[in-house]
PDB file of C-alpha atoms in Angstrom:
ATOM      1  CA  UNK A   1     -13.098  -5.097   2.854  1.00  0.00           C
ATOM      2  CA  UNK A   2     -10.690  -5.831   0.150  1.00  0.00           C
ATOM      3  CA  UNK A   3      -7.269  -4.166  -0.511  1.00  0.00           C
ATOM      4  CA  UNK A   4      -5.953  -3.179  -3.934  1.00  0.00           C
ATOM      5  CA  UNK A   5      -3.171  -1.147  -5.578  1.00  0.00           C
ATOM      6  CA  UNK A   6      -3.267   0.824  -8.839  1.00  0.00           C
ATOM      7  CA  UNK A   7      -0.677   1.853 -11.451  1.00  0.00           C
ATOM      8  CA  UNK A   8       2.548   4.025 -11.262  1.00  0.00           C
ATOM      9  CA  UNK A   9       3.142   5.871  -7.946  1.00  0.00           C
ATOM     10  CA  UNK A  10       0.913   3.103  -6.491  1.00  0.00           C
ATOM     11  CA  UNK A  11      -1.104   3.809  -3.414  1.00  0.00           C
ATOM     12  CA  UNK A  12      -3.061   1.374  -1.268  1.00  0.00           C
ATOM     13  CA  UNK A  13      -6.858   1.492  -1.384  1.00  0.00           C
ATOM     14  CA  UNK A  14      -9.522  -0.260   0.660  1.00  0.00           C
ATOM     15  CA  UNK A  15     -13.195  -0.843  -0.328  1.00  0.00           C
ATOM     16  CA  UNK A  16     -16.202  -2.801   0.694  1.00  0.00           C
ATOM     17  CA  UNK A  17     -16.824  -6.068  -1.158  1.00  0.00           C
ATOM     18  CA  UNK A  18     -19.512  -4.390  -3.364  1.00  0.00           C
ATOM     19  CA  UNK A  19     -16.969  -1.657  -4.409  1.00  0.00           C
ATOM     20  CA  UNK A  20     -18.505   1.141  -2.297  1.00  0.00           C
ATOM     21  CA  UNK A  21     -16.541   2.941   0.355  1.00  0.00           C
ATOM     22  CA  UNK A  22     -13.244   3.400  -1.528  1.00  0.00           C
ATOM     23  CA  UNK A  23     -10.775   4.632   0.748  1.00  0.00           C
ATOM     24  CA  UNK A  24      -7.037   5.801   0.048  1.00  0.00           C
ATOM     25  CA  UNK A  25      -4.803   4.192   2.787  1.00  0.00           C
ATOM     26  CA  UNK A  26      -1.406   5.600   1.706  1.00  0.00           C
ATOM     27  CA  UNK A  27      -0.478   8.794   0.101  1.00  0.00           C
ATOM     28  CA  UNK A  28       2.517  10.075  -1.704  1.00  0.00           C
ATOM     29  CA  UNK A  29       3.346  12.197  -4.776  1.00  0.00           C
ATOM     30  CA  UNK A  30       5.176  11.203  -8.008  1.00  0.00           C
ATOM     31  CA  UNK A  31       5.945   7.914  -9.464  1.00  0.00           C
ATOM     32  CA  UNK A  32       9.076   6.851  -7.646  1.00  0.00           C
ATOM     33  CA  UNK A  33       7.395   5.230  -4.774  1.00  0.00           C
ATOM     34  CA  UNK A  34       5.000   2.145  -4.912  1.00  0.00           C
ATOM     35  CA  UNK A  35       3.135   0.469  -2.081  1.00  0.00           C
ATOM     36  CA  UNK A  36       2.548  -3.113  -3.067  1.00  0.00           C
ATOM     37  CA  UNK A  37       1.523  -6.592  -1.861  1.00  0.00           C
ATOM     38  CA  UNK A  38      -0.938  -5.521   0.858  1.00  0.00           C
ATOM     39  CA  UNK A  39      -2.046  -8.215   3.298  1.00  0.00           C
ATOM     40  CA  UNK A  40      -4.463  -8.129   6.262  1.00  0.00           C
ATOM     41  CA  UNK A  41      -3.140  -9.435   9.632  1.00  0.00           C
ATOM     42  CA  UNK A  42      -5.090 -12.587  10.794  1.00  0.00           C
ATOM     43  CA  UNK A  43      -7.392 -10.491  13.144  1.00  0.00           C
ATOM     44  CA  UNK A  44      -7.855  -7.688  10.428  1.00  0.00           C
ATOM     45  CA  UNK A  45      -6.570  -5.034  12.722  1.00  0.00           C
ATOM     46  CA  UNK A  46      -3.453  -4.190  10.610  1.00  0.00           C
ATOM     47  CA  UNK A  47      -2.187  -4.146   7.045  1.00  0.00           C
ATOM     48  CA  UNK A  48       1.259  -5.123   5.962  1.00  0.00           C
ATOM     49  CA  UNK A  49       2.763  -3.954   2.611  1.00  0.00           C
ATOM     50  CA  UNK A  50       6.013  -3.506   0.835  1.00  0.00           C
ATOM     51  CA  UNK A  51       7.081   0.023  -0.120  1.00  0.00           C
ATOM     52  CA  UNK A  52       9.443   0.289  -3.205  1.00  0.00           C
ATOM     53  CA  UNK A  53      11.445   3.430  -3.621  1.00  0.00           C
ATOM     54  CA  UNK A  54      13.071   4.135  -6.991  1.00  0.00           C
ATOM     55  CA  UNK A  55      15.067   7.315  -6.255  1.00  0.00           C
ATOM     56  CA  UNK A  56      18.466   6.026  -7.237  1.00  0.00           C
ATOM     57  CA  UNK A  57      19.968   3.515  -9.547  1.00  0.00           C
ATOM     58  CA  UNK A  58      19.412   0.777  -6.865  1.00  0.00           C
ATOM     59  CA  UNK A  59      15.787   0.400  -5.861  1.00  0.00           C
ATOM     60  CA  UNK A  60      14.982   0.198  -2.128  1.00  0.00           C
ATOM     61  CA  UNK A  61      12.320  -1.783  -0.573  1.00  0.00           C
ATOM     62  CA  UNK A  62      10.972  -1.958   3.017  1.00  0.00           C
ATOM     63  CA  UNK A  63       8.176  -3.674   4.903  1.00  0.00           C
ATOM     64  CA  UNK A  64       5.551  -1.447   6.502  1.00  0.00           C
ATOM     65  CA  UNK A  65       2.677  -2.152   8.856  1.00  0.00           C
ATOM     66  CA  UNK A  66      -0.212   0.121   9.507  1.00  0.00           C
ATOM     67  CA  UNK A  67      -3.334  -0.017  11.548  1.00  0.00           C
ATOM     68  CA  UNK A  68      -6.429  -0.904   9.508  1.00  0.00           C
ATOM     69  CA  UNK A  69      -8.524   1.931  11.137  1.00  0.00           C
TER      70      UNK A  69
END
């Protein structure tokens, strides 16, 4: 499948190559958190992404890894 992100308060989504099977992979409320730059692991068992948080005058970012299932 493919990975994508979408708009303010960005969450990660996965879908089949034909666009079916859209699945939300990350969930949060508001527009102060964005999950960006998703990438599959070489064996497609995990997804890495950067989480940006804008709750203060200095944005924070962190690397996250989640299982693909």
